mmCIF file of C-alpha atoms and ligand atoms in Angstrom:
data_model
loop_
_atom_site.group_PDB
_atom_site.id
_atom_site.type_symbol
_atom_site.label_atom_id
_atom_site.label_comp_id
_atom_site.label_asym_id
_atom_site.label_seq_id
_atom_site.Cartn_x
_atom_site.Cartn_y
_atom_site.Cartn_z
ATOM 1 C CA UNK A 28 -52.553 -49.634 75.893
ATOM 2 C CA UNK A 29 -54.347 -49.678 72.788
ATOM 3 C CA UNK A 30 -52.576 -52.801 71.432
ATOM 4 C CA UNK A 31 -52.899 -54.608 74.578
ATOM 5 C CA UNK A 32 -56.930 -53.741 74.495
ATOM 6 C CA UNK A 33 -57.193 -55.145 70.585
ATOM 7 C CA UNK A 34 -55.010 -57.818 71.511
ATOM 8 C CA UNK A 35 -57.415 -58.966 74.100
ATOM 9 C CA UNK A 36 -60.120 -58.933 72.278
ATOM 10 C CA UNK A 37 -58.827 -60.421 69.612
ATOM 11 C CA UNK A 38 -58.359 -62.998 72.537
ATOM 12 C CA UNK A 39 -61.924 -63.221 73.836
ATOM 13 C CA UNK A 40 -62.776 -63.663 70.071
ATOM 14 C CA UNK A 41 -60.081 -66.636 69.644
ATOM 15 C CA UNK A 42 -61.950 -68.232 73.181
ATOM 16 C CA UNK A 43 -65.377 -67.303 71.769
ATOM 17 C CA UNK A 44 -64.644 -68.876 68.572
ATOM 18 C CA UNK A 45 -63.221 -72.469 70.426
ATOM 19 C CA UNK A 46 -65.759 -72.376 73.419
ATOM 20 C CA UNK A 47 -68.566 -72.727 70.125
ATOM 21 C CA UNK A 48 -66.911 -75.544 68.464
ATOM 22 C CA UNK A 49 -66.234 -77.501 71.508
ATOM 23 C CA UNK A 50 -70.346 -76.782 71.999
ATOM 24 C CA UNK A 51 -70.948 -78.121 68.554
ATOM 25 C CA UNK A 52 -68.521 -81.311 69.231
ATOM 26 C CA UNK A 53 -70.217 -82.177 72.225
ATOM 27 C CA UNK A 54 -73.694 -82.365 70.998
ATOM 28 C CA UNK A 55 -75.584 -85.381 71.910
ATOM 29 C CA UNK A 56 -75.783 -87.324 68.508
ATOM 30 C CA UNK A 57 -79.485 -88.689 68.022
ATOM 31 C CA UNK A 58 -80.732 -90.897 64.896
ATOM 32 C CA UNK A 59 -83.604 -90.895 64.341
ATOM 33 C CA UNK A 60 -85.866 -93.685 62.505
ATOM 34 C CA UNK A 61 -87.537 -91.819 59.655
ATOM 35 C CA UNK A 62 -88.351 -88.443 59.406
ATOM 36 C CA UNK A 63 -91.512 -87.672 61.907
ATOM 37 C CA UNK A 64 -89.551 -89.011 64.575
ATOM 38 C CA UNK A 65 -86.392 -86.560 63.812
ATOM 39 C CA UNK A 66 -88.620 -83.523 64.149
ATOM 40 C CA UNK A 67 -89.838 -84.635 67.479
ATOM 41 C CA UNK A 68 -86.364 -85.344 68.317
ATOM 42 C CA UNK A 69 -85.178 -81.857 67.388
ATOM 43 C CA UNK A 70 -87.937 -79.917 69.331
ATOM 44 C CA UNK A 71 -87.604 -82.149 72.414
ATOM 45 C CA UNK A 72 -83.673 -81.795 71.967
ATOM 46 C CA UNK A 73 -83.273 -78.701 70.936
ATOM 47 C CA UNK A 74 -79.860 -76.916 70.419
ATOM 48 C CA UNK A 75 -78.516 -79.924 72.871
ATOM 49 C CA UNK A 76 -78.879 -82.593 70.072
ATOM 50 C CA UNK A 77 -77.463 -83.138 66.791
ATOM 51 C CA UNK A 78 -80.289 -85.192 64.655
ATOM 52 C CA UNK A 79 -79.305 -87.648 61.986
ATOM 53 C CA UNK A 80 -82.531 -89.199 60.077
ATOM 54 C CA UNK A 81 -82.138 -92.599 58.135
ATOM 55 C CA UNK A 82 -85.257 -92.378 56.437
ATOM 56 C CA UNK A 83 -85.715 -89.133 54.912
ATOM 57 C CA UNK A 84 -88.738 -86.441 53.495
ATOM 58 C CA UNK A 85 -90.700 -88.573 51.172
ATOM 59 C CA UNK A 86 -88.785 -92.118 51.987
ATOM 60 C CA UNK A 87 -91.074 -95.435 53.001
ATOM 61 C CA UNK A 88 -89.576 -96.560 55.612
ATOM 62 C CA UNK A 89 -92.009 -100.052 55.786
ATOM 63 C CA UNK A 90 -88.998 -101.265 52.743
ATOM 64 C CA UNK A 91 -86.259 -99.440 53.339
ATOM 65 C CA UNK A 92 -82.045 -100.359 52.395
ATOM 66 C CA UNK A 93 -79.904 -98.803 54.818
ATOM 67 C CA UNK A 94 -76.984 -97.067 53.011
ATOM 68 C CA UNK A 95 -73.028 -97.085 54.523
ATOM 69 C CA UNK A 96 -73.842 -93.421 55.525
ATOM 70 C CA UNK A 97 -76.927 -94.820 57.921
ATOM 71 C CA UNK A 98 -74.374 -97.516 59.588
ATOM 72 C CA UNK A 99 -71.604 -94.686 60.358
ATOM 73 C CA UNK A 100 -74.453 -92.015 61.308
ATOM 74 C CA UNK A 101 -75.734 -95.343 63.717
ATOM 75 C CA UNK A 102 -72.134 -95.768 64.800
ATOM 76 C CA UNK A 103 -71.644 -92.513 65.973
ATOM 77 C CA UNK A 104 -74.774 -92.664 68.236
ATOM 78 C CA UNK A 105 -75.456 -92.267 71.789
ATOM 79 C CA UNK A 106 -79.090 -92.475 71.237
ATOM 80 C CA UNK A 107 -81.424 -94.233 68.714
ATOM 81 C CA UNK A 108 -85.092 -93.412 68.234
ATOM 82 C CA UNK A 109 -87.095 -96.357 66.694
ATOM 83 C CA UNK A 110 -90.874 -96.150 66.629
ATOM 84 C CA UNK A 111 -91.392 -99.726 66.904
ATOM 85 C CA UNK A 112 -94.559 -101.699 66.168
ATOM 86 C CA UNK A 113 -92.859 -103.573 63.736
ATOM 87 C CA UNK A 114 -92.509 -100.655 61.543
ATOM 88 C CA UNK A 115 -88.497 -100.616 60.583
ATOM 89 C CA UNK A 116 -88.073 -104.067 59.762
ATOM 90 C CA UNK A 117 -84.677 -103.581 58.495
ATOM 91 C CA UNK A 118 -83.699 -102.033 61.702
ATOM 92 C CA UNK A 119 -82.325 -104.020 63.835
ATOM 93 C CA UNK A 120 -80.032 -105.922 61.238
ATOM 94 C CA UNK A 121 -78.540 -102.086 60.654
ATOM 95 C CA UNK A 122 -78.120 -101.387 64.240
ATOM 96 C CA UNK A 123 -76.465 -104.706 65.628
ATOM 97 C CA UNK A 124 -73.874 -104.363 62.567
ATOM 98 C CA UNK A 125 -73.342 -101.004 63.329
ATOM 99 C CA UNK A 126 -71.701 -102.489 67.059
ATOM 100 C CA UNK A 127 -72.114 -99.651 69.182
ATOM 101 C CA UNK A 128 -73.311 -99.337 72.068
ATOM 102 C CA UNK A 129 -76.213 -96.588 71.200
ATOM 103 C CA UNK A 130 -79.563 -96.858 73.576
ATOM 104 C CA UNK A 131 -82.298 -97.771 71.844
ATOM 105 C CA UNK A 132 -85.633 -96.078 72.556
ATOM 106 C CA UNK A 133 -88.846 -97.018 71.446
ATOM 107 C CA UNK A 134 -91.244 -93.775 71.104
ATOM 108 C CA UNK A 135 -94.569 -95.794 70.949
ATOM 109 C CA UNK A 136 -93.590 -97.533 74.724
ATOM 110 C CA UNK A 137 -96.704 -97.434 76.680
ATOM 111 C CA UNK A 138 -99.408 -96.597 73.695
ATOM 112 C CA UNK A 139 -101.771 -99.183 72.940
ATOM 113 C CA UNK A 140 -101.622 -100.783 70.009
ATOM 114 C CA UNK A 141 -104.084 -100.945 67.224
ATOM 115 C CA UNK A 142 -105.013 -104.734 65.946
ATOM 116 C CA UNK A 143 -104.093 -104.843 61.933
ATOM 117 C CA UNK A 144 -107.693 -106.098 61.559
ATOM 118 C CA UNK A 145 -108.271 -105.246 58.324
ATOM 119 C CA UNK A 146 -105.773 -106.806 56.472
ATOM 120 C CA UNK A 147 -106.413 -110.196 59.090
ATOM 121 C CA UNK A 148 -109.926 -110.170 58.441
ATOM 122 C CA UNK A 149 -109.394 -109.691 54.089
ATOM 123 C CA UNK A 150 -106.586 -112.937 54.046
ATOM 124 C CA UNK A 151 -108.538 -115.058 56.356
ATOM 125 C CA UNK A 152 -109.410 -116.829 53.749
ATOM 126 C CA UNK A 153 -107.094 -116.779 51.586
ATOM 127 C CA UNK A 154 -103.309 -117.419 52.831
ATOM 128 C CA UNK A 155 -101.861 -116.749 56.180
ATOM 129 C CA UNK A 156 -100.493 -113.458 55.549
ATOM 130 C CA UNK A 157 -96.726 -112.672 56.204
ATOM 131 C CA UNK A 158 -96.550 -109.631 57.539
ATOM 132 C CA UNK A 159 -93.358 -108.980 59.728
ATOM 133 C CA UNK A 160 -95.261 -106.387 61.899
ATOM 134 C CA UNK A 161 -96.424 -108.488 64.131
ATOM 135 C CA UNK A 162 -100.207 -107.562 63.540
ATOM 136 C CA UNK A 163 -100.040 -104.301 65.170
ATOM 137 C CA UNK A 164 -100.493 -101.257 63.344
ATOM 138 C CA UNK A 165 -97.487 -99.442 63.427
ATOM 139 C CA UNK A 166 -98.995 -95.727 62.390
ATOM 140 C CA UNK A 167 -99.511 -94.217 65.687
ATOM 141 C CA UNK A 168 -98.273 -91.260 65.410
ATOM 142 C CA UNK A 169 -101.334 -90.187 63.221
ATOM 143 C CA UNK A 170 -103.137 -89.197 66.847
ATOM 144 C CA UNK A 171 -102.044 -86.351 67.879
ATOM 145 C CA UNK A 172 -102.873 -87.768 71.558
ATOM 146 C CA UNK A 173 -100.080 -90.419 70.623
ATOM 147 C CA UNK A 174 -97.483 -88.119 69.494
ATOM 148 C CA UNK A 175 -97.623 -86.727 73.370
ATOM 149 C CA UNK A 176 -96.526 -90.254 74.154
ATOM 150 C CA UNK A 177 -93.803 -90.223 71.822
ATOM 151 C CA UNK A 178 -92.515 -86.669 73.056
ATOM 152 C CA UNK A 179 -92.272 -87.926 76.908
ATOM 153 C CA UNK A 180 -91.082 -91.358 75.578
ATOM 154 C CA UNK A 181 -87.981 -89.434 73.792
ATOM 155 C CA UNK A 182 -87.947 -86.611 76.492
ATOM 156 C CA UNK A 183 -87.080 -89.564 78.952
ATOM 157 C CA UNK A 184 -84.195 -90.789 76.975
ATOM 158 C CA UNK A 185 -82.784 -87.886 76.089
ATOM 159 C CA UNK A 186 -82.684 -86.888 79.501
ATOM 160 C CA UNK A 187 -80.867 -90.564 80.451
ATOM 161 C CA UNK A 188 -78.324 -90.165 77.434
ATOM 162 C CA UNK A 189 -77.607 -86.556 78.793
ATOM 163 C CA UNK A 190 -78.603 -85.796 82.348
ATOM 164 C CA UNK A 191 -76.952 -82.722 81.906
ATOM 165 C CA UNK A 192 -79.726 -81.505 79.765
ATOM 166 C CA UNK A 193 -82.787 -83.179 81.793
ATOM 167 C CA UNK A 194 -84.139 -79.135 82.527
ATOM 168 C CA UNK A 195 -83.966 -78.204 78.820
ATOM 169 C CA UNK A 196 -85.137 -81.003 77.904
ATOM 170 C CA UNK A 197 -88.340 -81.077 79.998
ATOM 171 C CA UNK A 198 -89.152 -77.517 79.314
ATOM 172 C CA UNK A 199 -88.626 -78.150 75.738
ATOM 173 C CA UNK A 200 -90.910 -80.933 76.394
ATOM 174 C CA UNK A 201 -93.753 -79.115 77.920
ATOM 175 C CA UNK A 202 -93.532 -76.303 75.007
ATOM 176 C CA UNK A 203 -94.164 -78.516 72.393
ATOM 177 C CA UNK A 204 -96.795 -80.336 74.433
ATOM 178 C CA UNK A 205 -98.714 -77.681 74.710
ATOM 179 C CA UNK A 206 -98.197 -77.153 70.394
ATOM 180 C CA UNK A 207 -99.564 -80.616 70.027
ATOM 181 C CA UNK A 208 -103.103 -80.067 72.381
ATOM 182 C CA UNK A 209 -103.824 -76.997 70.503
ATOM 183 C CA UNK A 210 -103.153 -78.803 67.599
ATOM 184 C CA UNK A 211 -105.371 -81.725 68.636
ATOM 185 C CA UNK A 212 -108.628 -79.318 69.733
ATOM 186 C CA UNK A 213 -108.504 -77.721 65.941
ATOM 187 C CA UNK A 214 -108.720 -81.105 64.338
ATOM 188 C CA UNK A 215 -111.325 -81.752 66.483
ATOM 189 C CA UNK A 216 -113.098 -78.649 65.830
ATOM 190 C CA UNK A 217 -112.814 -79.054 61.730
ATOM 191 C CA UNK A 218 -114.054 -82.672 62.262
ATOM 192 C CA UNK A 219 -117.039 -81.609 64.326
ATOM 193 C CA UNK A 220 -117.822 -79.111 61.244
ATOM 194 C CA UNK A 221 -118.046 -81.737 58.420
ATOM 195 C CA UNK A 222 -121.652 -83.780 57.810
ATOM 196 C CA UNK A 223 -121.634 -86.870 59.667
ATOM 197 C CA UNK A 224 -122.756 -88.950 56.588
ATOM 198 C CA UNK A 225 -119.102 -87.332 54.269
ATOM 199 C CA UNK A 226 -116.842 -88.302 57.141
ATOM 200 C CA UNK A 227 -115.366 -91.321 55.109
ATOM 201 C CA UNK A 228 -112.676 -91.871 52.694
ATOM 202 C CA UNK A 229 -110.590 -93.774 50.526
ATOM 203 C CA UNK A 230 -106.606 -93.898 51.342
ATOM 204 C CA UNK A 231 -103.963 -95.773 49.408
ATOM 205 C CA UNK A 232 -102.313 -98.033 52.923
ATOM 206 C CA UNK A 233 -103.927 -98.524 56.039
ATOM 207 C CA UNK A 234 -101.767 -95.483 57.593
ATOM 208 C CA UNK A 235 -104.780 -93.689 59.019
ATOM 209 C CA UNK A 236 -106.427 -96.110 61.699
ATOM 210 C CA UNK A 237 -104.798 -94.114 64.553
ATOM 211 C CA UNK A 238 -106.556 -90.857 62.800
ATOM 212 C CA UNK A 239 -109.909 -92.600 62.259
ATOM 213 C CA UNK A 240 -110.191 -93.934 66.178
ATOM 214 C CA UNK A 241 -108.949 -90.571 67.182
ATOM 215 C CA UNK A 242 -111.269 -87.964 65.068
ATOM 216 C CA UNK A 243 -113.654 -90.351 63.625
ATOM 217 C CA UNK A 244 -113.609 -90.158 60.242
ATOM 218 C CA UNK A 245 -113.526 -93.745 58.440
ATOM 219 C CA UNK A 246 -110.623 -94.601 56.426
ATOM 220 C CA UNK A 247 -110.592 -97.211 53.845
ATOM 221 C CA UNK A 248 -107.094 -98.843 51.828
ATOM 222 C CA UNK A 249 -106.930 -101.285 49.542
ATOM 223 C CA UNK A 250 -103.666 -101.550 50.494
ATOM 224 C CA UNK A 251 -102.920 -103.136 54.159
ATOM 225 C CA UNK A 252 -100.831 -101.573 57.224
ATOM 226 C CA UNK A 253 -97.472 -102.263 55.244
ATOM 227 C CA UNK A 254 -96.484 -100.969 51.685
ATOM 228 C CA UNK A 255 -94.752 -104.159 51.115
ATOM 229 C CA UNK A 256 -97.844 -106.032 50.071
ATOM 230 C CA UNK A 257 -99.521 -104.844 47.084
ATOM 231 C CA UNK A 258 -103.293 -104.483 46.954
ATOM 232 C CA UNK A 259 -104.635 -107.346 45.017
ATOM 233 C CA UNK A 260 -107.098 -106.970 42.240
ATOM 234 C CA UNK A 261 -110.272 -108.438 44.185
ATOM 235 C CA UNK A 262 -108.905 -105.502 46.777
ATOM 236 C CA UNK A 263 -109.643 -103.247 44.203
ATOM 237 C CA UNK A 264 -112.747 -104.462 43.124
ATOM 238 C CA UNK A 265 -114.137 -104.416 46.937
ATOM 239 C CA UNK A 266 -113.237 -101.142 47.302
ATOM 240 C CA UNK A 267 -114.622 -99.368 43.605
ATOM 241 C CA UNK A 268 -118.247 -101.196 44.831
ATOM 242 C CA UNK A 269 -117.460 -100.227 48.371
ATOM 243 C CA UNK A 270 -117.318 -96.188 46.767
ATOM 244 C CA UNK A 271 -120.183 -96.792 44.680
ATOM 245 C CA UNK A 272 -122.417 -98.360 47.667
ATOM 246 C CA UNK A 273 -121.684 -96.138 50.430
ATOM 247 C CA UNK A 274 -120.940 -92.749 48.416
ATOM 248 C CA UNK A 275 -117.618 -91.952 49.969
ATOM 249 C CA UNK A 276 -117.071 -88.546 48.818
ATOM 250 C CA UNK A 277 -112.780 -88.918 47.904
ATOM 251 C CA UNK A 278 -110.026 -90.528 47.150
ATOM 252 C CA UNK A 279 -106.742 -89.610 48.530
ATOM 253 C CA UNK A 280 -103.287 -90.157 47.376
ATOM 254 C CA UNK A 281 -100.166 -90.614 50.204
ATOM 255 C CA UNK A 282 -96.863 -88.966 49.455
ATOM 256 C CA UNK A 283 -95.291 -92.582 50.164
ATOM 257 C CA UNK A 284 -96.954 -94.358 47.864
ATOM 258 C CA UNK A 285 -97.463 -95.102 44.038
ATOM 259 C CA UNK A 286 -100.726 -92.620 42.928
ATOM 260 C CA UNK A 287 -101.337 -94.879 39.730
ATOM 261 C CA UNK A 288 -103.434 -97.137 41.661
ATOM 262 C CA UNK A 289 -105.348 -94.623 43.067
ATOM 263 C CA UNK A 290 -106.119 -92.325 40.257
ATOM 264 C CA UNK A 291 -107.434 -95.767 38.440
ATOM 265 C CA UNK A 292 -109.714 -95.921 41.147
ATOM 266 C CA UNK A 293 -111.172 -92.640 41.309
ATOM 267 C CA UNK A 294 -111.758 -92.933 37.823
ATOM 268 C CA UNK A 295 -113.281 -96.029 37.893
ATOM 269 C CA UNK A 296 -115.712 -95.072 40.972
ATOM 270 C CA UNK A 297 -116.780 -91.498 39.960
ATOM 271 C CA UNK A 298 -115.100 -90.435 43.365
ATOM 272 C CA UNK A 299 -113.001 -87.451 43.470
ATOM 273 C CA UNK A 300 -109.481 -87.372 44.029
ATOM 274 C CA UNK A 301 -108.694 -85.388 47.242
ATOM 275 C CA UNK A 302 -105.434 -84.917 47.392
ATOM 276 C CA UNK A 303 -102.489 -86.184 49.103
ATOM 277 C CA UNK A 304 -102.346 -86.865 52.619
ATOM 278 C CA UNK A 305 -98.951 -87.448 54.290
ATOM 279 C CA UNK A 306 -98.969 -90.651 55.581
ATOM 280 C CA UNK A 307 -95.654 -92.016 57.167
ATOM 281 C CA UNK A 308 -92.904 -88.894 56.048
ATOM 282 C CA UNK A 309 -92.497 -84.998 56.355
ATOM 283 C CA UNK A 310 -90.916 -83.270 52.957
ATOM 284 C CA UNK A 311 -88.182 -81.122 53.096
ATOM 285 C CA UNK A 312 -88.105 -77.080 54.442
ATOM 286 C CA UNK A 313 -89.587 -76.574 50.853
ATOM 287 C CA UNK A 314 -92.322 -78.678 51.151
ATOM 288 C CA UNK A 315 -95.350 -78.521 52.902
ATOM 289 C CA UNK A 316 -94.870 -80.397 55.786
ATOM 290 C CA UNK A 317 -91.946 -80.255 56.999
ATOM 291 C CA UNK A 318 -93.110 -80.641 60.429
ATOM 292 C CA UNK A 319 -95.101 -82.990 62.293
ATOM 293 C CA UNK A 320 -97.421 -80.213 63.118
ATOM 294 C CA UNK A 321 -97.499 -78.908 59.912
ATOM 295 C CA UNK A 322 -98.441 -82.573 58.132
ATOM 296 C CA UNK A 323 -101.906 -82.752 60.538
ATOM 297 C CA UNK A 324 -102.646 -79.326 59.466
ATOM 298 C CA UNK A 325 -102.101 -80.235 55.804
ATOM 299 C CA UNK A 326 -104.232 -83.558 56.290
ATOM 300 C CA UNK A 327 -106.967 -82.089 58.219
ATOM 301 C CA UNK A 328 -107.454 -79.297 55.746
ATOM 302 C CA UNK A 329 -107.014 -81.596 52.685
ATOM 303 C CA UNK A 330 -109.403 -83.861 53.991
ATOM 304 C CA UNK A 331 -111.916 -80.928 55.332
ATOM 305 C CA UNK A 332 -111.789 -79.292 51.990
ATOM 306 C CA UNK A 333 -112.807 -82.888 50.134
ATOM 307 C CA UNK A 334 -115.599 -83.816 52.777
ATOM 308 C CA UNK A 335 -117.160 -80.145 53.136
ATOM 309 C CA UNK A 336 -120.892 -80.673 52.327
HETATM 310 ZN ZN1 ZN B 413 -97.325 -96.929 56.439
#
């Protein structure tokens, strides 16, 4: 009796044991773009999904060169998550020689596109500029009202690649919706707090024009849209008066981007360096924002702290 009884559970614990790997085998394999869209990919997916990320904490993925691991990770897709807006360049290269069949979704379907003006109003001038992004800003994720979009954009293809999981995948969905409105009141609420006059500053690429339409505060880069281009030194120059004239209050360094330039320019404007913001990447658990949530909460209080009167 007693053997029988231990032999049966050793059983259930032999089915137990199987019943989890063929769970963790038959997770729906996602990759993801670059890192902000992985973490909306696993809170949307949840234990259902399996998320690969090509570009990783702290990676630009405006230049980016795809290793063999990205093509088999790509190859091994059902589902693809791009954010479009001419931000991967490289993409599309890696994905048709990766010959799967993988659905590609586009998380910024259906939000409206900023104009690069900036960077078509500086070269007008000068040179036709060759940007590959097709002179829409690619950064809009930086609104939290955006980011919505790209949770019911990837909700909908998740649910498509797995209709299995369409219920936990909507109430998934609606959980972290609800994250990202709370989140979106508070930066409105620190905003509100800071003088009108301070609410400017001084960014390394144009990754904040999302941000500034959203919250208005007015972000200025020497750099444009893209880190491929480097600022030029009349860029500089424009900017240093630009400080001086208008007496924006700080300077802030991305965590995507070289600080040298920016630290030259602080120095050379009397402006004070703010910080970094996090611009187009999470870090890593260790860092400080390792989520999408956490990054806007580590902006908005960088950039709260530098503007305060
Ligand atoms: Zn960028």
């Amino acid at each position: 009796m007693v053997h029988a009884f231990v032999r049966s559970l050793a059983l259930m614990a032999v089915l137990v044991a199987v019943s989890a790997t063929a769970q963790a085998q038959e997770k729906l394999k996602v990759v993801a773009s670059f890192s902000i869209l992985a973490d909306f990919a696993r809170n949307i997916g949840g234990d259902r999904v399996d998320v690969a990320m090509l570009v990783g904490p702290g990676g630009d993925a405006h230049v980016y060169s795809p290793t063999p691991a990205d093509a088999r990770n790509v190859a091994a897709a059902k589902l693809v998550i791009v954010n479009g807006l001419g931000f991967e360049g490289w993409l599309s290269r890696l994905i048709k020689s990766a010959g799967n069949k993988a659905t590609v979704a586009t998380a910024t379907k259906g939000v409206a596109p900023r104009k690069d003006k900036a960077v078509t109003h500086d070269h007008k001038h000068n040179h036709k500029h060759s940007h590959d992004h097709e002179d829409a800003d690619p950064h809009a994720w930086q609104s939290v009202a955006n980011a919505k979009v790209y949770a019911a954009n990837i909700r909908d293809a998740l649910i498509a690649a797995d209709p299995a999981g369409a219920e936990a995948y909507r109430r998934n969905t609606e959980g972290y919706l609800a994250k990202l409105d709370a989140l979106d009141r508070d930066v409105r609420e620190a905003v509100a707090k800071l003088p009108a006059e301070r609410r400017k500053v001084i960014s390394t690429h144009d990754a904040f024009g999302y941000f500034a339409d959203a919250y208005g505060i007015v972000f200025i880069a020497p750099q444009g849209v893209s880190t491929e281009s480097e600022a030029t030194a009349r860029d500089v120059a424009r900017i240093i008066t630009q400080i001086k004239t208008q007496k924006i209050p700080a300077v802030f360094l991305e965590n995507v981007s070289d600080p040298r330039l920016m630290r030259r320019i602080a120095e050379e404007s009397g402006a004070k360096l703010g910080g970094t913001l996090f611009s187009d990447s999470l870090t890593d658990e260790k860092g400080a924002a390792p989520t999408y949530i956490d990054m806007i909460r580590y902006n908005i209080k960088a950039l709260t702290s530098a503007l305060a009167g």
